Amino acid sequence: MDVVNAEQSPSELTHLRRDGTAQMVDVSAKAETTREATATATVRTTREVLGLLGSGGLSKGDALAVARVAGIMAAKKTPELIPLCHPLPLSKVTVDFELAADSVAILATVKTRGVTGVEMEALTAASVAALSVYDMIKAVDKHAVLTDIKVLAKSGGKSGDWTL
């Protein structure tokens, strides 16, 4: 059997080798720095549901408290959900909510001191918190929509700080 040297060149996508197969990026030579990322997700719903969320009046209980814990747990489980993510020692995870006229904005911030960023952890936290909100409100709003999942900001590492 012929062995193909499938190592990547710097100009290629980092998670793909030359032969197109997936690889976990080697981060062993990267400098350890403090890294932080904030991501958001939005759940669009009705005014009635937003009132129930704000007052804790949902029959399933405090949806935002449940979603906060779900988001924090999800950040810690990111490498189990996203195959090529590195396991990271997270030092901080926050999940916060902003109620608007027709939506709930979820803001997840994740921090570590390590050799790779925490954008995927922040995105996972925001996404799972949004899914949890949906699960808690679906009995009263079957038409709720999850939208606008994105990274808002990141800091640390070789590429420096970035804000949307």
PDB file of N, CA and C in Angstrom, residues 18-119:
ATOM      1  N   ARG A  18      -4.189  17.676   2.303  1.00  0.00           N
ATOM      2  CA  ARG A  18      -4.123  17.778   0.831  1.00  0.00           C
ATOM      3  C   ARG A  18      -5.008  16.767   0.127  1.00  0.00           C
ATOM      4  N   ASP A  19      -5.155  15.573   0.721  1.00  0.00           N
ATOM      5  CA  ASP A  19      -5.972  14.548   0.075  1.00  0.00           C
ATOM      6  C   ASP A  19      -7.468  14.710   0.369  1.00  0.00           C
ATOM      7  N   GLY A  20      -7.819  15.797   1.097  1.00  0.00           N
ATOM      8  CA  GLY A  20      -9.217  16.086   1.364  1.00  0.00           C
ATOM      9  C   GLY A  20      -9.781  15.450   2.625  1.00  0.00           C
ATOM     10  N   THR A  21      -8.984  14.659   3.321  1.00  0.00           N
ATOM     11  CA  THR A  21      -9.466  14.029   4.543  1.00  0.00           C
ATOM     12  C   THR A  21      -9.360  15.011   5.710  1.00  0.00           C
ATOM     13  N   ALA A  22     -10.207  14.791   6.697  1.00  0.00           N
ATOM     14  CA  ALA A  22     -10.252  15.675   7.859  1.00  0.00           C
ATOM     15  C   ALA A  22      -9.080  15.427   8.794  1.00  0.00           C
ATOM     16  N   GLN A  23      -8.696  16.486   9.504  1.00  0.00           N
ATOM     17  CA  GLN A  23      -7.661  16.362  10.523  1.00  0.00           C
ATOM     18  C   GLN A  23      -7.950  17.354  11.629  1.00  0.00           C
ATOM     19  N   MET A  24      -7.518  17.011  12.812  1.00  0.00           N
ATOM     20  CA  MET A  24      -7.559  17.959  13.919  1.00  0.00           C
ATOM     21  C   MET A  24      -6.282  18.778  13.824  1.00  0.00           C
ATOM     22  N   VAL A  25      -6.416  20.084  13.844  1.00  0.00           N
ATOM     23  CA  VAL A  25      -5.283  20.979  13.667  1.00  0.00           C
ATOM     24  C   VAL A  25      -4.282  20.808  14.812  1.00  0.00           C
ATOM     25  N   ASP A  26      -3.003  20.791  14.467  1.00  0.00           N
ATOM     26  CA  ASP A  26      -1.941  20.707  15.470  1.00  0.00           C
ATOM     27  C   ASP A  26      -1.712  22.106  16.036  1.00  0.00           C
ATOM     28  N   VAL A  27      -2.055  22.306  17.294  1.00  0.00           N
ATOM     29  CA  VAL A  27      -1.896  23.612  17.931  1.00  0.00           C
ATOM     30  C   VAL A  27      -0.743  23.626  18.934  1.00  0.00           C
ATOM     31  N   SER A  28       0.080  22.599  18.912  1.00  0.00           N
ATOM     32  CA  SER A  28       1.130  22.462  19.921  1.00  0.00           C
ATOM     33  C   SER A  28       2.173  23.576  19.876  1.00  0.00           C
ATOM     34  N   ALA A  29       2.371  24.222  18.747  1.00  0.00           N
ATOM     35  CA  ALA A  29       3.375  25.280  18.651  1.00  0.00           C
ATOM     36  C   ALA A  29       2.796  26.670  18.937  1.00  0.00           C
ATOM     37  N   LYS A  30       1.496  26.754  19.146  1.00  0.00           N
ATOM     38  CA  LYS A  30       0.862  28.055  19.372  1.00  0.00           C
ATOM     39  C   LYS A  30       1.096  28.530  20.806  1.00  0.00           C
ATOM     40  N   ALA A  31       1.151  29.849  20.956  1.00  0.00           N
ATOM     41  CA  ALA A  31       1.364  30.450  22.270  1.00  0.00           C
ATOM     42  C   ALA A  31       0.082  30.407  23.099  1.00  0.00           C
ATOM     43  N   GLU A  32       0.251  30.142  24.376  1.00  0.00           N
ATOM     44  CA  GLU A  32      -0.892  30.166  25.296  1.00  0.00           C
ATOM     45  C   GLU A  32      -1.205  31.615  25.635  1.00  0.00           C
ATOM     46  N   THR A  33      -2.449  32.022  25.400  1.00  0.00           N
ATOM     47  CA  THR A  33      -2.895  33.373  25.732  1.00  0.00           C
ATOM     48  C   THR A  33      -4.306  33.282  26.309  1.00  0.00           C
ATOM     49  N   THR A  34      -4.741  34.379  26.913  1.00  0.00           N
ATOM     50  CA  THR A  34      -6.124  34.464  27.363  1.00  0.00           C
ATOM     51  C   THR A  34      -6.986  34.731  26.140  1.00  0.00           C
ATOM     52  N   ARG A  35      -8.015  33.923  25.982  1.00  0.00           N
ATOM     53  CA  ARG A  35      -8.880  34.021  24.808  1.00  0.00           C
ATOM     54  C   ARG A  35     -10.327  34.092  25.267  1.00  0.00           C
ATOM     55  N   GLU A  36     -11.105  34.914  24.567  1.00  0.00           N
ATOM     56  CA  GLU A  36     -12.507  35.087  24.920  1.00  0.00           C
ATOM     57  C   GLU A  36     -13.317  35.273  23.647  1.00  0.00           C
ATOM     58  N   ALA A  37     -14.539  34.773  23.645  1.00  0.00           N
ATOM     59  CA  ALA A  37     -15.428  34.959  22.501  1.00  0.00           C
ATOM     60  C   ALA A  37     -16.850  35.138  23.010  1.00  0.00           C
ATOM     61  N   THR A  38     -17.602  35.969  22.293  1.00  0.00           N
ATOM     62  CA  THR A  38     -19.017  36.168  22.580  1.00  0.00           C
ATOM     63  C   THR A  38     -19.797  35.852  21.322  1.00  0.00           C
ATOM     64  N   ALA A  39     -20.849  35.053  21.492  1.00  0.00           N
ATOM     65  CA  ALA A  39     -21.726  34.689  20.379  1.00  0.00           C
ATOM     66  C   ALA A  39     -23.167  34.988  20.771  1.00  0.00           C
ATOM     67  N   THR A  40     -24.020  35.058  19.774  1.00  0.00           N
ATOM     68  CA  THR A  40     -25.429  35.341  20.015  1.00  0.00           C
ATOM     69  C   THR A  40     -26.300  34.399  19.211  1.00  0.00           C
ATOM     70  N   ALA A  41     -27.513  34.245  19.683  1.00  0.00           N
ATOM     71  CA  ALA A  41     -28.583  33.546  18.963  1.00  0.00           C
ATOM     72  C   ALA A  41     -29.864  34.257  19.344  1.00  0.00           C
ATOM     73  N   THR A  42     -30.851  34.209  18.482  1.00  0.00           N
ATOM     74  CA  THR A  42     -32.118  34.878  18.738  1.00  0.00           C
ATOM     75  C   THR A  42     -33.265  33.894  18.596  1.00  0.00           C
ATOM     76  N   VAL A  43     -34.211  33.983  19.520  1.00  0.00           N
ATOM     77  CA  VAL A  43     -35.455  33.219  19.418  1.00  0.00           C
ATOM     78  C   VAL A  43     -36.573  34.227  19.203  1.00  0.00           C
ATOM     79  N   ARG A  44     -37.201  34.157  18.038  1.00  0.00           N
ATOM     80  CA  ARG A  44     -38.326  35.046  17.737  1.00  0.00           C
ATOM     81  C   ARG A  44     -39.609  34.354  18.194  1.00  0.00           C
ATOM     82  N   THR A  45     -40.437  35.104  18.927  1.00  0.00           N
ATOM     83  CA  THR A  45     -41.660  34.538  19.476  1.00  0.00           C
ATOM     84  C   THR A  45     -42.694  35.649  19.651  1.00  0.00           C
ATOM     85  N   THR A  46     -43.782  35.346  20.296  1.00  0.00           N
ATOM     86  CA  THR A  46     -44.877  36.303  20.451  1.00  0.00           C
ATOM     87  C   THR A  46     -44.709  37.152  21.708  1.00  0.00           C
ATOM     88  N   ARG A  47     -45.430  38.273  21.751  1.00  0.00           N
ATOM     89  CA  ARG A  47     -45.425  39.127  22.941  1.00  0.00           C
ATOM     90  C   ARG A  47     -45.943  38.364  24.160  1.00  0.00           C
ATOM     91  N   GLU A  48     -46.949  37.525  23.932  1.00  0.00           N
ATOM     92  CA  GLU A  48     -47.510  36.734  25.032  1.00  0.00           C
ATOM     93  C   GLU A  48     -46.430  35.851  25.660  1.00  0.00           C
ATOM     94  N   VAL A  49     -45.668  35.160  24.817  1.00  0.00           N
ATOM     95  CA  VAL A  49     -44.620  34.280  25.316  1.00  0.00           C
ATOM     96  C   VAL A  49     -43.523  35.083  26.003  1.00  0.00           C
ATOM     97  N   LEU A  50     -43.166  36.223  25.452  1.00  0.00           N
ATOM     98  CA  LEU A  50     -42.144  37.062  26.079  1.00  0.00           C
ATOM     99  C   LEU A  50     -42.600  37.519  27.460  1.00  0.00           C
ATOM    100  N   GLY A  51     -43.885  37.810  27.593  1.00  0.00           N
ATOM    101  CA  GLY A  51     -44.427  38.158  28.903  1.00  0.00           C
ATOM    102  C   GLY A  51     -44.302  37.000  29.882  1.00  0.00           C
ATOM    103  N   LEU A  52     -44.598  35.788  29.408  1.00  0.00           N
ATOM    104  CA  LEU A  52     -44.467  34.603  30.256  1.00  0.00           C
ATOM    105  C   LEU A  52     -43.008  34.352  30.629  1.00  0.00           C
ATOM    106  N   LEU A  53     -42.103  34.563  29.672  1.00  0.00           N
ATOM    107  CA  LEU A  53     -40.671  34.384  29.960  1.00  0.00           C
ATOM    108  C   LEU A  53     -40.205  35.380  31.011  1.00  0.00           C
ATOM    109  N   GLY A  54     -40.630  36.626  30.861  1.00  0.00           N
ATOM    110  CA  GLY A  54     -40.209  37.673  31.784  1.00  0.00           C
ATOM    111  C   GLY A  54     -40.763  37.509  33.185  1.00  0.00           C
ATOM    112  N   SER A  55     -41.967  36.930  33.279  1.00  0.00           N
ATOM    113  CA  SER A  55     -42.612  36.786  34.592  1.00  0.00           C
ATOM    114  C   SER A  55     -42.393  35.411  35.215  1.00  0.00           C
ATOM    115  N   GLY A  56     -41.773  34.505  34.458  1.00  0.00           N
ATOM    116  CA  GLY A  56     -41.600  33.133  34.958  1.00  0.00           C
ATOM    117  C   GLY A  56     -42.901  32.352  34.949  1.00  0.00           C
ATOM    118  N   GLY A  57     -43.839  32.760  34.081  1.00  0.00           N
ATOM    119  CA  GLY A  57     -45.170  32.170  34.080  1.00  0.00           C
ATOM    120  C   GLY A  57     -45.379  30.970  33.172  1.00  0.00           C
ATOM    121  N   LEU A  58     -44.329  30.428  32.594  1.00  0.00           N
ATOM    122  CA  LEU A  58     -44.482  29.238  31.756  1.00  0.00           C
ATOM    123  C   LEU A  58     -44.777  28.020  32.620  1.00  0.00           C
ATOM    124  N   SER A  59     -45.633  27.151  32.127  1.00  0.00           N
ATOM    125  CA  SER A  59     -45.998  25.969  32.921  1.00  0.00           C
ATOM    126  C   SER A  59     -44.814  25.022  33.145  1.00  0.00           C
ATOM    127  N   LYS A  60     -43.817  25.068  32.255  1.00  0.00           N
ATOM    128  CA  LYS A  60     -42.644  24.196  32.414  1.00  0.00           C
ATOM    129  C   LYS A  60     -41.647  24.729  33.430  1.00  0.00           C
ATOM    130  N   GLY A  61     -41.824  25.975  33.852  1.00  0.00           N
ATOM    131  CA  GLY A  61     -40.903  26.544  34.824  1.00  0.00           C
ATOM    132  C   GLY A  61     -40.127  27.717  34.268  1.00  0.00           C
ATOM    133  N   ASP A  62     -39.022  28.058  34.908  1.00  0.00           N
ATOM    134  CA  ASP A  62     -38.200  29.204  34.543  1.00  0.00           C
ATOM    135  C   ASP A  62     -37.332  28.860  33.339  1.00  0.00           C
ATOM    136  N   ALA A  63     -37.849  29.186  32.167  1.00  0.00           N
ATOM    137  CA  ALA A  63     -37.189  28.819  30.910  1.00  0.00           C
ATOM    138  C   ALA A  63     -35.799  29.429  30.787  1.00  0.00           C
ATOM    139  N   LEU A  64     -35.632  30.660  31.225  1.00  0.00           N
ATOM    140  CA  LEU A  64     -34.333  31.311  31.065  1.00  0.00           C
ATOM    141  C   LEU A  64     -33.287  30.709  31.998  1.00  0.00           C
ATOM    142  N   ALA A  65     -33.698  30.316  33.195  1.00  0.00           N
ATOM    143  CA  ALA A  65     -32.751  29.649  34.101  1.00  0.00           C
ATOM    144  C   ALA A  65     -32.317  28.305  33.519  1.00  0.00           C
ATOM    145  N   VAL A  66     -33.273  27.566  32.976  1.00  0.00           N
ATOM    146  CA  VAL A  66     -32.958  26.265  32.363  1.00  0.00           C
ATOM    147  C   VAL A  66     -32.036  26.473  31.160  1.00  0.00           C
ATOM    148  N   ALA A  67     -32.359  27.454  30.325  1.00  0.00           N
ATOM    149  CA  ALA A  67     -31.558  27.720  29.117  1.00  0.00           C
ATOM    150  C   ALA A  67     -30.148  28.176  29.478  1.00  0.00           C
ATOM    151  N   ARG A  68     -30.020  28.948  30.557  1.00  0.00           N
ATOM    152  CA  ARG A  68     -28.683  29.395  30.986  1.00  0.00           C
ATOM    153  C   ARG A  68     -27.811  28.189  31.342  1.00  0.00           C
ATOM    154  N   VAL A  69     -28.352  27.293  32.135  1.00  0.00           N
ATOM    155  CA  VAL A  69     -27.587  26.102  32.532  1.00  0.00           C
ATOM    156  C   VAL A  69     -27.295  25.226  31.308  1.00  0.00           C
ATOM    157  N   ALA A  70     -28.270  25.079  30.411  1.00  0.00           N
ATOM    158  CA  ALA A  70     -28.061  24.282  29.194  1.00  0.00           C
ATOM    159  C   ALA A  70     -26.922  24.865  28.353  1.00  0.00           C
ATOM    160  N   GLY A  71     -26.885  26.188  28.219  1.00  0.00           N
ATOM    161  CA  GLY A  71     -25.820  26.830  27.446  1.00  0.00           C
ATOM    162  C   GLY A  71     -24.451  26.636  28.068  1.00  0.00           C
ATOM    163  N   ILE A  72     -24.372  26.766  29.383  1.00  0.00           N
ATOM    164  CA  ILE A  72     -23.094  26.566  30.078  1.00  0.00           C
ATOM    165  C   ILE A  72     -22.624  25.124  29.906  1.00  0.00           C
ATOM    166  N   MET A  73     -23.541  24.184  30.096  1.00  0.00           N
ATOM    167  CA  MET A  73     -23.181  22.771  29.926  1.00  0.00           C
ATOM    168  C   MET A  73     -22.727  22.490  28.497  1.00  0.00           C
ATOM    169  N   ALA A  74     -23.407  23.089  27.521  1.00  0.00           N
ATOM    170  CA  ALA A  74     -23.067  22.870  26.110  1.00  0.00           C
ATOM    171  C   ALA A  74     -21.672  23.378  25.786  1.00  0.00           C
ATOM    172  N   ALA A  75     -21.309  24.541  26.325  1.00  0.00           N
ATOM    173  CA  ALA A  75     -19.960  25.071  26.072  1.00  0.00           C
ATOM    174  C   ALA A  75     -18.911  24.063  26.510  1.00  0.00           C
ATOM    175  N   LYS A  76     -19.145  23.436  27.669  1.00  0.00           N
ATOM    176  CA  LYS A  76     -18.188  22.462  28.200  1.00  0.00           C
ATOM    177  C   LYS A  76     -18.148  21.169  27.383  1.00  0.00           C
ATOM    178  N   LYS A  77     -19.206  20.893  26.625  1.00  0.00           N
ATOM    179  CA  LYS A  77     -19.304  19.658  25.842  1.00  0.00           C
ATOM    180  C   LYS A  77     -18.995  19.866  24.355  1.00  0.00           C
ATOM    181  N   THR A  78     -18.574  21.051  23.965  1.00  0.00           N
ATOM    182  CA  THR A  78     -18.362  21.364  22.544  1.00  0.00           C
ATOM    183  C   THR A  78     -17.507  20.348  21.803  1.00  0.00           C
ATOM    184  N   PRO A  79     -16.350  19.903  22.334  1.00  0.00           N
ATOM    185  CA  PRO A  79     -15.548  18.942  21.565  1.00  0.00           C
ATOM    186  C   PRO A  79     -16.216  17.577  21.403  1.00  0.00           C
ATOM    187  N   GLU A  80     -17.226  17.290  22.211  1.00  0.00           N
ATOM    188  CA  GLU A  80     -17.981  16.048  22.037  1.00  0.00           C
ATOM    189  C   GLU A  80     -19.028  16.181  20.935  1.00  0.00           C
ATOM    190  N   LEU A  81     -19.415  17.429  20.626  1.00  0.00           N
ATOM    191  CA  LEU A  81     -20.447  17.691  19.619  1.00  0.00           C
ATOM    192  C   LEU A  81     -19.870  18.061  18.257  1.00  0.00           C
ATOM    193  N   ILE A  82     -18.769  18.789  18.260  1.00  0.00           N
ATOM    194  CA  ILE A  82     -18.125  19.265  17.021  1.00  0.00           C
ATOM    195  C   ILE A  82     -16.827  18.476  16.884  1.00  0.00           C
ATOM    196  N   PRO A  83     -16.769  17.559  15.921  1.00  0.00           N
ATOM    197  CA  PRO A  83     -15.709  16.549  15.882  1.00  0.00           C
ATOM    198  C   PRO A  83     -14.264  17.045  15.919  1.00  0.00           C
ATOM    199  N   LEU A  84     -13.940  18.167  15.315  1.00  0.00           N
ATOM    200  CA  LEU A  84     -12.543  18.567  15.226  1.00  0.00           C
ATOM    201  C   LEU A  84     -12.148  19.664  16.217  1.00  0.00           C
ATOM    202  N   CYS A  85     -13.023  19.968  17.169  1.00  0.00           N
ATOM    203  CA  CYS A  85     -12.694  20.955  18.206  1.00  0.00           C
ATOM    204  C   CYS A  85     -11.788  20.349  19.261  1.00  0.00           C
ATOM    205  N   HIS A  86     -10.860  21.162  19.730  1.00  0.00           N
ATOM    206  CA  HIS A  86      -9.971  20.744  20.810  1.00  0.00           C
ATOM    207  C   HIS A  86     -10.688  20.867  22.147  1.00  0.00           C
ATOM    208  N   PRO A  87     -10.477  19.927  23.052  1.00  0.00           N
ATOM    209  CA  PRO A  87     -10.996  20.108  24.410  1.00  0.00           C
ATOM    210  C   PRO A  87     -10.217  21.229  25.099  1.00  0.00           C
ATOM    211  N   LEU A  88     -10.927  22.144  25.721  1.00  0.00           N
ATOM    212  CA  LEU A  88     -10.281  23.305  26.325  1.00  0.00           C
ATOM    213  C   LEU A  88     -10.648  23.424  27.800  1.00  0.00           C
ATOM    214  N   PRO A  89      -9.721  23.906  28.617  1.00  0.00           N
ATOM    215  CA  PRO A  89     -10.046  24.167  30.017  1.00  0.00           C
ATOM    216  C   PRO A  89     -10.746  25.522  30.127  1.00  0.00           C
ATOM    217  N   LEU A  90     -12.059  25.530  30.135  1.00  0.00           N
ATOM    218  CA  LEU A  90     -12.804  26.789  30.170  1.00  0.00           C
ATOM    219  C   LEU A  90     -12.717  27.402  31.561  1.00  0.00           C
ATOM    220  N   SER A  91     -12.430  28.697  31.605  1.00  0.00           N
ATOM    221  CA  SER A  91     -12.330  29.380  32.888  1.00  0.00           C
ATOM    222  C   SER A  91     -13.570  30.207  33.196  1.00  0.00           C
ATOM    223  N   LYS A  92     -14.393  30.467  32.168  1.00  0.00           N
ATOM    224  CA  LYS A  92     -15.596  31.272  32.385  1.00  0.00           C
ATOM    225  C   LYS A  92     -16.583  30.996  31.260  1.00  0.00           C
ATOM    226  N   VAL A  93     -17.857  30.833  31.632  1.00  0.00           N
ATOM    227  CA  VAL A  93     -18.946  30.757  30.657  1.00  0.00           C
ATOM    228  C   VAL A  93     -20.114  31.531  31.237  1.00  0.00           C
ATOM    229  N   THR A  94     -20.595  32.525  30.500  1.00  0.00           N
ATOM    230  CA  THR A  94     -21.805  33.235  30.909  1.00  0.00           C
ATOM    231  C   THR A  94     -22.822  33.149  29.786  1.00  0.00           C
ATOM    232  N   VAL A  95     -24.082  33.058  30.164  1.00  0.00           N
ATOM    233  CA  VAL A  95     -25.182  33.073  29.210  1.00  0.00           C
ATOM    234  C   VAL A  95     -26.208  34.068  29.745  1.00  0.00           C
ATOM    235  N   ASP A  96     -26.488  35.093  28.953  1.00  0.00           N
ATOM    236  CA  ASP A  96     -27.420  36.141  29.351  1.00  0.00           C
ATOM    237  C   ASP A  96     -28.497  36.315  28.289  1.00  0.00           C
ATOM    238  N   PHE A  97     -29.598  36.951  28.703  1.00  0.00           N
ATOM    239  CA  PHE A  97     -30.759  37.095  27.835  1.00  0.00           C
ATOM    240  C   PHE A  97     -31.205  38.547  27.801  1.00  0.00           C
ATOM    241  N   GLU A  98     -31.646  38.992  26.622  1.00  0.00           N
ATOM    242  CA  GLU A  98     -32.242  40.311  26.464  1.00  0.00           C
ATOM    243  C   GLU A  98     -33.591  40.112  25.818  1.00  0.00           C
ATOM    244  N   LEU A  99     -34.665  40.476  26.543  1.00  0.00           N
ATOM    245  CA  LEU A  99     -36.017  40.361  26.003  1.00  0.00           C
ATOM    246  C   LEU A  99     -36.341  41.624  25.228  1.00  0.00           C
ATOM    247  N   ALA A 100     -36.808  41.459  24.001  1.00  0.00           N
ATOM    248  CA  ALA A 100     -37.219  42.580  23.160  1.00  0.00           C
ATOM    249  C   ALA A 100     -38.712  42.421  22.857  1.00  0.00           C
ATOM    250  N   ALA A 101     -39.232  43.251  21.965  1.00  0.00           N
ATOM    251  CA  ALA A 101     -40.666  43.230  21.660  1.00  0.00           C
ATOM    252  C   ALA A 101     -41.119  41.924  21.015  1.00  0.00           C
ATOM    253  N   ASP A 102     -40.238  41.312  20.217  1.00  0.00           N
ATOM    254  CA  ASP A 102     -40.648  40.102  19.497  1.00  0.00           C
ATOM    255  C   ASP A 102     -39.610  38.987  19.550  1.00  0.00           C
ATOM    256  N   SER A 103     -38.662  39.094  20.497  1.00  0.00           N
ATOM    257  CA  SER A 103     -37.584  38.105  20.511  1.00  0.00           C
ATOM    258  C   SER A 103     -36.844  38.071  21.838  1.00  0.00           C
ATOM    259  N   VAL A 104     -36.075  37.000  21.992  1.00  0.00           N
ATOM    260  CA  VAL A 104     -35.132  36.860  23.095  1.00  0.00           C
ATOM    261  C   VAL A 104     -33.750  36.746  22.461  1.00  0.00           C
ATOM    262  N   ALA A 105     -32.861  37.661  22.794  1.00  0.00           N
ATOM    263  CA  ALA A 105     -31.475  37.567  22.334  1.00  0.00           C
ATOM    264  C   ALA A 105     -30.679  36.847  23.417  1.00  0.00           C
ATOM    265  N   ILE A 106     -29.890  35.890  22.994  1.00  0.00           N
ATOM    266  CA  ILE A 106     -29.047  35.123  23.909  1.00  0.00           C
ATOM    267  C   ILE A 106     -27.601  35.523  23.640  1.00  0.00           C
ATOM    268  N   LEU A 107     -26.879  35.884  24.691  1.00  0.00           N
ATOM    269  CA  LEU A 107     -25.472  36.255  24.565  1.00  0.00           C
ATOM    270  C   LEU A 107     -24.656  35.301  25.417  1.00  0.00           C
ATOM    271  N   ALA A 108     -23.751  34.592  24.778  1.00  0.00           N
ATOM    272  CA  ALA A 108     -22.894  33.636  25.476  1.00  0.00           C
ATOM    273  C   ALA A 108     -21.445  34.096  25.352  1.00  0.00           C
ATOM    274  N   THR A 109     -20.760  34.174  26.478  1.00  0.00           N
ATOM    275  CA  THR A 109     -19.354  34.555  26.494  1.00  0.00           C
ATOM    276  C   THR A 109     -18.561  33.433  27.152  1.00  0.00           C
ATOM    277  N   VAL A 110     -17.468  33.053  26.501  1.00  0.00           N
ATOM    278  CA  VAL A 110     -16.627  31.960  26.986  1.00  0.00           C
ATOM    279  C   VAL A 110     -15.190  32.451  27.034  1.00  0.00           C
ATOM    280  N   LYS A 111     -14.482  32.051  28.084  1.00  0.00           N
ATOM    281  CA  LYS A 111     -13.101  32.487  28.271  1.00  0.00           C
ATOM    282  C   LYS A 111     -12.233  31.295  28.654  1.00  0.00           C
ATOM    283  N   THR A 112     -10.987  31.317  28.188  1.00  0.00           N
ATOM    284  CA  THR A 112      -9.999  30.301  28.543  1.00  0.00           C
ATOM    285  C   THR A 112      -8.612  30.920  28.500  1.00  0.00           C
ATOM    286  N   ARG A 113      -7.669  30.216  29.022  1.00  0.00           N
ATOM    287  CA  ARG A 113      -6.249  30.523  28.805  1.00  0.00           C
ATOM    288  C   ARG A 113      -5.706  29.287  28.122  1.00  0.00           C
ATOM    289  N   GLY A 114      -5.389  29.414  26.843  1.00  0.00           N
ATOM    290  CA  GLY A 114      -4.985  28.244  26.092  1.00  0.00           C
ATOM    291  C   GLY A 114      -4.366  28.604  24.759  1.00  0.00           C
ATOM    292  N   VAL A 115      -4.285  27.592  23.882  1.00  0.00           N
ATOM    293  CA  VAL A 115      -3.592  27.753  22.600  1.00  0.00           C
ATOM    294  C   VAL A 115      -4.541  27.840  21.409  1.00  0.00           C
ATOM    295  N   THR A 116      -5.836  27.796  21.657  1.00  0.00           N
ATOM    296  CA  THR A 116      -6.794  27.944  20.566  1.00  0.00           C
ATOM    297  C   THR A 116      -8.031  28.651  21.099  1.00  0.00           C
ATOM    298  N   GLY A 117      -8.763  29.270  20.200  1.00  0.00           N
ATOM    299  CA  GLY A 117      -9.875  30.128  20.579  1.00  0.00           C
ATOM    300  C   GLY A 117     -11.116  29.396  21.048  1.00  0.00           C
ATOM    301  N   VAL A 118     -12.073  30.166  21.559  1.00  0.00           N
ATOM    302  CA  VAL A 118     -13.298  29.617  22.131  1.00  0.00           C
ATOM    303  C   VAL A 118     -14.549  30.053  21.366  1.00  0.00           C
ATOM    304  N   GLU A 119     -14.386  30.392  20.087  1.00  0.00           N
ATOM    305  CA  GLU A 119     -15.553  30.792  19.301  1.00  0.00           C
ATOM    306  C   GLU A 119     -16.576  29.667  19.193  1.00  0.00           C
TER     307      GLU A 119
END
